[in-house]
Amino acid sequence: MIERDAAGRKIDMKYLENFHELKSLTRKQKFFLLSLIPIYFIVIGLMAQPIQEIIPGMIAIIREPDFLITDYFVVGGVGAALINAGVLTLMSIGIIYCMGMDMDGHTITSSFLMFGFSLFGKNILNIWAILAGVYLYASYHRASMRRYIYICLYGTSLSPIITQMMQMGSGPLPLRLMLTLGVGLVIGFVLPPLSTHVHYAHMGYSLYNVGFAAGIIATVIVSIKKSFGMEVESRLIWSTGYSQMFALLLLLLFGCMIICGVAVGGKGIFESYKRILQTYGISGADYLKDEGGATTVFNMGINGLFATCFILAVGGVLNGPTICGIFTVAGFASTGKHLRNIAPIMAGVYLASFTKKWSISDPSPLLALLFSTTLAPVAGEFGVLAGLAAGFLHSSVALNVGILYGGMNLYNNGFAGGIVAIFMVSVLQSVRDRRARARGGLSL
């Protein structure tokens, strides 16, 4: 059917009807579209490294100790690292899909985090014991695994402990396997209750809640190891030379996300995006549910583009760890982060670099710059100045708390962010309440 618009131009209404159907995808179509992102990087991985080097690279990734900071681009090569990340992400998406769950914001966030951290810490072998531990917890409480699946996936931040346990000592392999499995089951079993409990401490103002819980678990485990005389070595494996390649790839990806969001959402997407910008972003937000897929993808593209350009602007490099940070900023754009609440936090970390002994382009500060956005809700609710202060504090805390657990918690900034949130939010709320009472003629 052909109609004409107000200017007299012909419009194929059948084409527009088909295009409009993109706004109401089926469950299968949604999961397929999400799967295209890891597939995109798997294809790139196959082109970036000779095929005959990829399998040895994957084996090296599995064998290498992977506590912070271990860049898989160096350990196994770019191709092997991207394929490891892509395969793990597809497996995570597949697990959620096969459980019959509908897609929500956390489906996207957990998938992006799984991809990002599989570039420097998670691999196809070291995540399963922790997943089994969470399953054991759900079975013990006779609850559906659906209730804990996202804690389960986020909790693989402790996977370096699994690799470390496998390589501990020179005992028989069966004994080390049993010990490693036992530790993984314990980690997974205690993650759900601890994650629930610590959430009340920071009240949702740190988005990496499981990272905070994981930091506590890692501190306990590493403390026990040290008490038996077993030391955890620090390391820094950090690649350079890939910035130009991945700048093009990431700008293409996030640019396409922005364009697709506008194409599907139409003019209404800007009003919808404004509503996202007005939210605080406190943990529990779900922009996919509230504003729909087009606006969520648009927000993710904006966040990813901003984070990528920020890293390049401050002289940082694009490698496994920094791409992970960028994917974390983009992934949480479906569950709390947006340009208005991440920019002050990142600016606070950047400003801190002028007053402290480190450079913003150094590895740890560069990661703190990206992962500091766990505190986005602080800026979202309390404003720009609070956000700058939060970023400034986070840059100090994040660069020092890793001493507690020797880099065994991949979500180091989640632990640091929880500490900063607990410290700042209680003070900010007290000041705000005092002012409100003063305006109302009340005294404390």
Coordinates of C-alpha atoms in Angstrom, one line a residue:
M1 CA 0.0 0.0 0.0
I2 CA 1.4 3.4 -1.0
E3 CA 0.4 6.7 0.7
R4 CA 1.7 10.2 0.5
D5 CA 3.0 12.4 3.4
A6 CA 2.3 16.1 3.9
A7 CA 4.9 17.0 1.3
G8 CA 3.4 14.8 -1.3
R9 CA 6.2 12.1 -1.1
K10 CA 5.3 8.5 -1.6
I11 CA 5.6 6.2 1.5
D12 CA 5.5 2.5 1.3
M13 CA 3.3 1.7 4.3
K14 CA 4.1 -2.0 4.2
Y15 CA 7.8 -1.2 4.7
L16 CA 7.0 1.1 7.6
E17 CA 4.9 -1.6 9.2
N18 CA 7.7 -4.1 9.0
F19 CA 10.1 -1.6 10.4
H20 CA 7.7 -0.8 13.3
E21 CA 7.7 -4.5 14.3
L22 CA 11.3 -4.1 15.4
K23 CA 9.9 -2.3 18.4
S24 CA 8.2 -5.4 19.7
L25 CA 10.6 -8.3 19.3
T26 CA 10.0 -11.8 20.4
R27 CA 12.0 -13.3 23.3
K28 CA 14.1 -15.3 20.8
Q29 CA 14.8 -12.3 18.7
K30 CA 16.0 -10.3 21.7
F31 CA 18.4 -12.9 22.8
F32 CA 19.6 -13.3 19.2
L33 CA 20.4 -9.6 18.9
L34 CA 22.3 -9.6 22.2
S35 CA 24.3 -12.6 20.9
L36 CA 25.4 -10.6 17.9
I37 CA 27.8 -8.6 20.0
P38 CA 30.0 -11.5 21.2
I39 CA 29.7 -13.0 17.7
Y40 CA 31.0 -9.7 16.3
F41 CA 34.1 -10.0 18.4
I42 CA 34.6 -13.7 17.8
V43 CA 34.8 -13.0 14.1
I44 CA 37.3 -10.2 14.8
G45 CA 39.3 -12.6 16.9
L46 CA 39.4 -15.2 14.1
M47 CA 40.8 -12.5 11.8
A48 CA 43.2 -10.9 14.3
Q49 CA 45.3 -13.9 15.0
P50 CA 46.4 -16.9 12.9
I51 CA 44.1 -19.9 13.4
Q52 CA 47.0 -22.2 14.4
E53 CA 47.9 -19.8 17.3
I54 CA 44.4 -19.5 18.8
I55 CA 44.1 -22.9 20.5
P56 CA 47.6 -22.6 22.1
G57 CA 46.6 -19.1 23.1
M58 CA 43.4 -20.4 24.7
I59 CA 45.4 -23.1 26.6
A60 CA 47.8 -20.4 27.8
I61 CA 44.8 -18.3 29.1
I62 CA 43.5 -21.3 31.1
R63 CA 46.8 -22.1 32.6
E64 CA 48.1 -18.6 33.4
P65 CA 47.4 -17.2 36.9
D66 CA 44.8 -14.4 36.2
F67 CA 44.7 -12.2 39.3
L68 CA 44.8 -8.4 38.7
I69 CA 46.2 -7.2 36.3
T70 CA 46.5 -10.0 33.7
D71 CA 45.8 -8.9 30.2
Y72 CA 44.8 -11.8 28.0
F73 CA 45.8 -9.9 24.9
V74 CA 49.4 -10.6 26.1
V75 CA 48.9 -14.1 27.6
G76 CA 47.1 -15.7 24.7
G77 CA 47.0 -13.2 21.9
V78 CA 44.2 -10.8 20.8
G79 CA 42.3 -13.5 18.8
A80 CA 42.3 -16.1 21.7
A81 CA 41.3 -13.4 24.2
L82 CA 38.3 -12.2 22.0
I83 CA 37.2 -15.8 21.3
N84 CA 37.5 -16.7 25.1
A85 CA 35.3 -13.6 25.9
G86 CA 32.8 -14.2 23.1
V87 CA 32.3 -17.9 23.9
L88 CA 31.8 -17.3 27.6
T89 CA 29.3 -14.5 26.8
L90 CA 27.4 -16.7 24.5
M91 CA 27.3 -19.4 27.1
S92 CA 26.0 -16.9 29.7
I93 CA 23.3 -15.7 27.3
G94 CA 22.5 -19.4 26.5
I95 CA 22.1 -20.3 30.2
I96 CA 19.7 -17.5 30.8
Y97 CA 17.7 -18.3 27.7
C98 CA 17.5 -22.0 28.4
M99 CA 16.2 -21.2 31.9
G100 CA 13.1 -19.7 30.2
M101 CA 13.8 -16.2 31.6
D102 CA 12.7 -13.0 29.8
M103 CA 15.3 -10.5 29.0
D104 CA 15.7 -7.6 31.4
G105 CA 18.3 -5.0 32.1
H106 CA 20.5 -7.4 34.1
T107 CA 20.6 -9.8 31.2
I108 CA 22.4 -7.2 29.2
T109 CA 24.6 -6.0 32.1
S110 CA 25.7 -9.5 33.1
S111 CA 26.5 -10.4 29.5
F112 CA 28.6 -7.2 28.9
L113 CA 30.4 -7.9 32.2
M114 CA 31.1 -11.5 31.3
F115 CA 32.5 -10.4 28.0
G116 CA 34.6 -7.6 29.5
F117 CA 36.1 -9.6 32.3
S118 CA 36.8 -12.6 30.1
L119 CA 39.5 -10.4 28.6
F120 CA 41.4 -10.3 31.8
G121 CA 40.5 -12.8 34.4
K122 CA 37.6 -15.2 33.5
N123 CA 38.1 -18.1 31.2
I124 CA 36.2 -21.2 30.0
L125 CA 37.5 -23.3 32.9
N126 CA 37.7 -21.2 36.1
I127 CA 34.1 -20.0 36.4
W128 CA 32.2 -23.3 36.8
A129 CA 32.9 -24.2 40.4
I130 CA 31.5 -20.9 41.6
L131 CA 28.4 -21.3 39.4
A132 CA 28.0 -24.8 40.9
G133 CA 28.2 -23.3 44.4
V134 CA 25.4 -20.8 43.7
Y135 CA 23.3 -23.7 42.3
L136 CA 24.0 -25.7 45.5
Y137 CA 22.7 -22.7 47.5
A138 CA 19.5 -22.5 45.5
S139 CA 19.0 -26.2 45.8
Y140 CA 19.6 -26.1 49.6
H141 CA 16.9 -23.4 50.0
R142 CA 14.6 -25.2 47.4
A143 CA 14.5 -22.0 45.4
S144 CA 14.6 -21.5 41.6
M145 CA 18.0 -20.8 40.2
R146 CA 16.4 -18.0 38.3
R147 CA 16.4 -16.0 41.5
Y148 CA 20.2 -16.2 41.8
I149 CA 21.4 -16.4 38.2
Y150 CA 22.7 -12.9 38.0
I151 CA 24.5 -13.1 41.3
C152 CA 25.9 -16.3 39.9
L153 CA 27.3 -14.7 36.8
Y154 CA 28.5 -11.6 38.6
G155 CA 30.1 -13.8 41.3
T156 CA 32.6 -15.2 38.8
S157 CA 34.6 -12.1 39.6
L158 CA 36.4 -14.5 42.1
S159 CA 37.4 -16.9 39.4
P160 CA 41.2 -16.0 39.8
I161 CA 41.0 -17.8 43.2
I162 CA 40.0 -21.0 41.3
T163 CA 43.0 -20.8 39.0
Q164 CA 45.3 -20.0 41.9
M165 CA 44.0 -23.0 43.9
M166 CA 44.6 -25.3 41.0
Q167 CA 48.2 -24.2 40.8
M168 CA 48.9 -24.2 44.6
G169 CA 51.6 -26.5 45.7
S170 CA 52.8 -29.7 44.0
G171 CA 50.3 -32.1 45.4
P172 CA 48.5 -34.8 43.3
L173 CA 46.2 -33.4 40.7
P174 CA 43.1 -35.2 42.0
L175 CA 43.7 -33.6 45.5
R176 CA 44.1 -30.2 44.0
L177 CA 41.0 -30.6 41.9
M178 CA 38.9 -31.6 45.0
L179 CA 40.3 -28.7 47.0
T180 CA 39.6 -26.2 44.1
L181 CA 36.1 -27.5 43.7
G182 CA 35.5 -27.3 47.4
V183 CA 36.6 -23.7 47.5
G184 CA 34.5 -22.8 44.5
L185 CA 31.4 -24.4 46.0
V186 CA 31.9 -22.5 49.3
I187 CA 32.4 -19.2 47.4
G188 CA 29.2 -19.7 45.4
F189 CA 27.3 -20.9 48.4
V190 CA 28.0 -17.8 50.5
L191 CA 27.7 -15.2 47.7
P192 CA 23.9 -14.9 47.6
P193 CA 23.3 -14.2 51.3
L194 CA 26.4 -11.9 51.6
S195 CA 25.4 -10.0 48.4
T196 CA 21.9 -9.4 49.9
H197 CA 23.3 -8.3 53.2
V198 CA 26.0 -5.8 51.9
H199 CA 23.4 -4.1 49.7
Y200 CA 21.8 -2.7 52.9
A201 CA 25.1 -1.2 53.8
H202 CA 25.5 1.1 50.8
M203 CA 21.7 1.2 50.0
G204 CA 22.2 0.7 46.3
Y205 CA 24.5 3.7 45.8
S206 CA 27.3 1.4 44.5
L207 CA 26.1 -0.5 41.4
Y208 CA 28.7 -3.3 41.7
N209 CA 27.1 -4.8 44.7
V210 CA 28.4 -8.3 44.1
G211 CA 31.8 -6.9 43.7
F212 CA 31.6 -5.5 47.3
A213 CA 30.5 -8.9 48.6
A214 CA 33.3 -10.6 46.5
G215 CA 35.9 -8.3 48.0
I216 CA 34.9 -9.5 51.5
I217 CA 35.1 -13.1 50.5
A218 CA 38.4 -12.7 48.7
T219 CA 39.8 -10.9 51.8
V220 CA 38.8 -13.8 54.0
I221 CA 40.3 -16.5 51.7
V222 CA 43.5 -14.6 51.1
S223 CA 43.9 -14.0 54.8
I224 CA 43.5 -17.7 55.5
K225 CA 46.1 -18.5 52.8
K226 CA 48.6 -15.9 54.3
S227 CA 48.1 -17.3 57.8
F228 CA 49.5 -20.6 56.4
G229 CA 52.5 -18.9 54.9
M230 CA 51.2 -18.8 51.3
E231 CA 51.9 -15.5 49.7
V232 CA 50.0 -14.0 46.8
E233 CA 52.3 -12.2 44.3
S234 CA 51.3 -9.0 42.6
R235 CA 51.5 -8.7 38.8
L236 CA 51.0 -6.3 35.9
I237 CA 50.6 -7.8 32.4
W238 CA 49.5 -4.8 30.3
S239 CA 49.4 -4.7 26.5
T240 CA 49.9 -1.7 24.3
G241 CA 49.7 -1.1 20.5
Y242 CA 46.1 -2.0 20.0
S243 CA 44.5 1.4 20.5
Q244 CA 44.0 2.3 16.9
M245 CA 42.4 -1.0 16.0
F246 CA 40.0 -1.1 18.9
A247 CA 39.1 2.6 18.7
L248 CA 37.7 1.9 15.2
L249 CA 36.0 -1.3 16.3
L250 CA 34.4 0.2 19.4
L251 CA 33.4 3.5 17.7
L252 CA 31.8 1.4 15.0
L253 CA 29.9 -0.8 17.5
F254 CA 28.7 2.1 19.7
G255 CA 27.9 4.3 16.8
C256 CA 25.7 1.5 15.3
M257 CA 23.9 1.2 18.6
I258 CA 23.1 4.9 18.7
I259 CA 21.9 4.8 15.1
C260 CA 19.8 1.7 15.6
G261 CA 18.3 3.2 18.7
V262 CA 17.2 6.3 16.9
A263 CA 16.1 4.4 13.8
V264 CA 13.8 2.1 15.8
G265 CA 12.7 4.6 18.5
G266 CA 12.1 7.6 16.2
K267 CA 11.7 11.1 17.6
G268 CA 10.2 9.7 20.8
I269 CA 13.6 8.3 21.8
F270 CA 14.9 11.7 22.9
E271 CA 12.0 12.3 25.3
S272 CA 12.6 8.7 26.6
Y273 CA 16.3 9.4 26.9
K274 CA 15.6 12.6 28.9
R275 CA 13.6 10.5 31.4
I276 CA 16.6 8.2 31.8
L277 CA 18.8 11.2 32.4
Q278 CA 16.5 12.4 35.2
T279 CA 16.8 9.1 37.1
Y280 CA 19.3 8.7 40.0
G281 CA 20.4 5.3 38.7
I282 CA 20.3 3.6 42.2
S283 CA 20.8 -0.2 42.1
G284 CA 17.6 -1.9 40.9
A285 CA 16.9 0.4 38.0
D286 CA 15.9 -1.4 34.8
Y287 CA 15.8 0.9 31.8
L288 CA 15.0 -1.9 29.4
K289 CA 11.8 -2.5 31.4
D290 CA 11.0 1.2 31.9
E291 CA 11.9 2.8 28.6
G292 CA 12.2 -0.1 26.1
G293 CA 15.0 -1.6 24.0
A294 CA 15.5 1.3 21.6
T295 CA 16.2 3.9 24.3
T296 CA 18.3 1.4 26.3
V297 CA 20.5 0.6 23.3
F298 CA 20.8 4.3 22.5
N299 CA 21.9 5.0 26.1
M300 CA 24.4 2.1 26.0
G301 CA 25.9 3.5 22.7
I302 CA 26.2 7.0 24.2
N303 CA 27.9 5.7 27.4
G304 CA 30.2 3.4 25.4
L305 CA 31.2 6.2 23.0
F306 CA 31.8 8.6 25.9
A307 CA 34.0 6.1 27.9
T308 CA 36.0 5.2 24.8
C309 CA 36.6 8.8 23.8
F310 CA 37.5 9.7 27.5
I311 CA 40.1 7.0 27.6
L312 CA 41.7 8.1 24.4
A313 CA 41.5 11.8 25.4
V314 CA 43.5 11.3 28.6
G315 CA 46.2 9.3 26.8
G316 CA 45.1 5.9 27.8
V317 CA 45.4 2.7 25.8
L318 CA 42.8 0.3 24.6
N319 CA 43.6 -3.3 25.7
G320 CA 41.8 -6.1 27.5
P321 CA 41.4 -4.4 30.9
T322 CA 40.3 -1.0 29.5
I323 CA 37.9 -2.5 27.0
C324 CA 36.4 -4.4 29.9
G325 CA 35.9 -1.1 31.7
I326 CA 34.3 0.4 28.7
F327 CA 32.0 -2.6 28.4
T328 CA 31.1 -2.2 32.0
V329 CA 30.1 1.4 31.5
A330 CA 28.0 0.5 28.5
G331 CA 26.5 -2.7 30.1
F332 CA 25.3 -0.8 33.2
A333 CA 23.6 1.7 30.9
S334 CA 20.7 -0.7 31.0
T335 CA 20.6 -0.8 34.9
G336 CA 21.6 2.6 36.2
K337 CA 24.3 4.5 34.4
H338 CA 23.8 7.4 32.0
L339 CA 25.8 10.4 30.8
R340 CA 24.6 12.7 33.6
N341 CA 25.6 10.5 36.5
I342 CA 28.9 9.0 35.1
A343 CA 30.5 12.1 33.8
P344 CA 31.0 13.8 37.2
I345 CA 32.4 10.6 38.7
M346 CA 35.0 10.2 35.9
A347 CA 35.8 13.9 36.0
G348 CA 36.5 13.5 39.8
V349 CA 39.0 10.7 39.1
Y350 CA 40.6 12.7 36.4
L351 CA 41.0 15.8 38.5
A352 CA 42.5 13.7 41.3
S353 CA 45.3 12.8 39.0
F354 CA 46.6 16.4 39.1
T355 CA 47.0 16.2 42.9
K356 CA 48.4 12.7 43.4
K357 CA 51.6 11.0 42.6
W358 CA 50.2 8.8 39.8
S359 CA 49.3 9.6 36.2
I360 CA 45.8 9.1 34.9
S361 CA 47.3 7.0 32.0
D362 CA 48.9 4.5 34.4
P363 CA 47.2 1.1 34.4
S364 CA 45.5 1.1 37.8
P365 CA 44.3 4.7 37.7
L366 CA 43.0 4.2 34.1
L367 CA 40.9 1.3 35.4
A368 CA 39.7 3.3 38.4
L369 CA 38.6 6.0 35.9
L370 CA 36.3 3.6 34.2
F371 CA 35.1 1.4 37.0
S372 CA 34.5 4.4 39.4
T373 CA 31.2 4.8 37.6
T374 CA 29.9 2.2 40.1
L375 CA 29.2 5.4 42.2
A376 CA 27.0 6.9 39.4
P377 CA 23.9 7.0 41.8
V378 CA 25.8 9.3 44.1
A379 CA 26.1 11.9 41.4
G380 CA 22.6 11.1 40.1
E381 CA 21.0 12.0 43.4
F382 CA 23.3 14.4 45.1
G383 CA 24.6 16.3 42.1
V384 CA 27.8 17.2 40.3
L385 CA 29.9 18.3 43.3
A386 CA 29.1 15.1 45.2
G387 CA 30.0 13.2 42.0
L388 CA 33.3 14.9 41.7
A389 CA 34.1 14.2 45.4
A390 CA 33.0 10.6 45.0
G391 CA 35.4 10.1 42.0
F392 CA 38.2 11.9 43.9
L393 CA 37.8 9.6 46.9
H394 CA 37.4 6.5 44.8
S395 CA 40.7 7.0 43.0
S396 CA 42.5 6.8 46.4
V397 CA 40.5 3.9 47.8
A398 CA 40.5 1.7 44.6
L399 CA 44.3 2.0 44.3
N400 CA 44.8 0.6 47.8
V401 CA 42.2 -1.9 48.8
G402 CA 43.6 -4.5 46.5
I403 CA 46.3 -5.1 49.1
L404 CA 43.7 -6.9 51.2
Y405 CA 43.1 -9.7 48.7
G406 CA 46.1 -9.5 46.3
G407 CA 44.1 -8.9 43.2
M408 CA 41.9 -12.0 43.6
N409 CA 38.7 -10.1 43.2
L410 CA 38.3 -8.9 39.6
Y411 CA 35.7 -6.4 40.7
N412 CA 38.2 -4.5 42.8
N413 CA 36.4 -1.2 42.2
G414 CA 33.2 -2.7 43.3
F415 CA 34.7 -3.3 46.7
A416 CA 36.2 0.2 46.8
G417 CA 33.0 1.7 45.5
G418 CA 31.0 0.1 48.3
I419 CA 33.4 1.6 50.9
V420 CA 33.1 5.1 49.4
A421 CA 29.3 4.8 49.1
I422 CA 28.9 3.8 52.7
F423 CA 31.2 6.7 53.8
M424 CA 29.7 9.4 51.5
V425 CA 26.0 8.7 51.4
S426 CA 25.5 8.7 55.2
V427 CA 27.3 12.1 55.4
L428 CA 25.5 13.5 52.4
Q429 CA 22.1 12.4 53.6
S430 CA 22.8 13.8 57.1
V431 CA 23.7 17.2 55.6
R432 CA 20.7 17.2 53.3
D433 CA 18.3 16.3 56.1
R434 CA 19.7 19.0 58.3
R435 CA 19.2 21.6 55.6
A436 CA 15.6 20.3 55.0
R437 CA 14.8 20.5 58.7
A438 CA 16.4 24.0 59.0
R439 CA 14.2 25.2 56.2
G440 CA 11.2 23.8 58.0
G441 CA 12.1 25.5 61.3
L442 CA 12.9 22.2 63.0
S443 CA 16.1 21.4 64.9
L444 CA 17.9 18.1 65.2

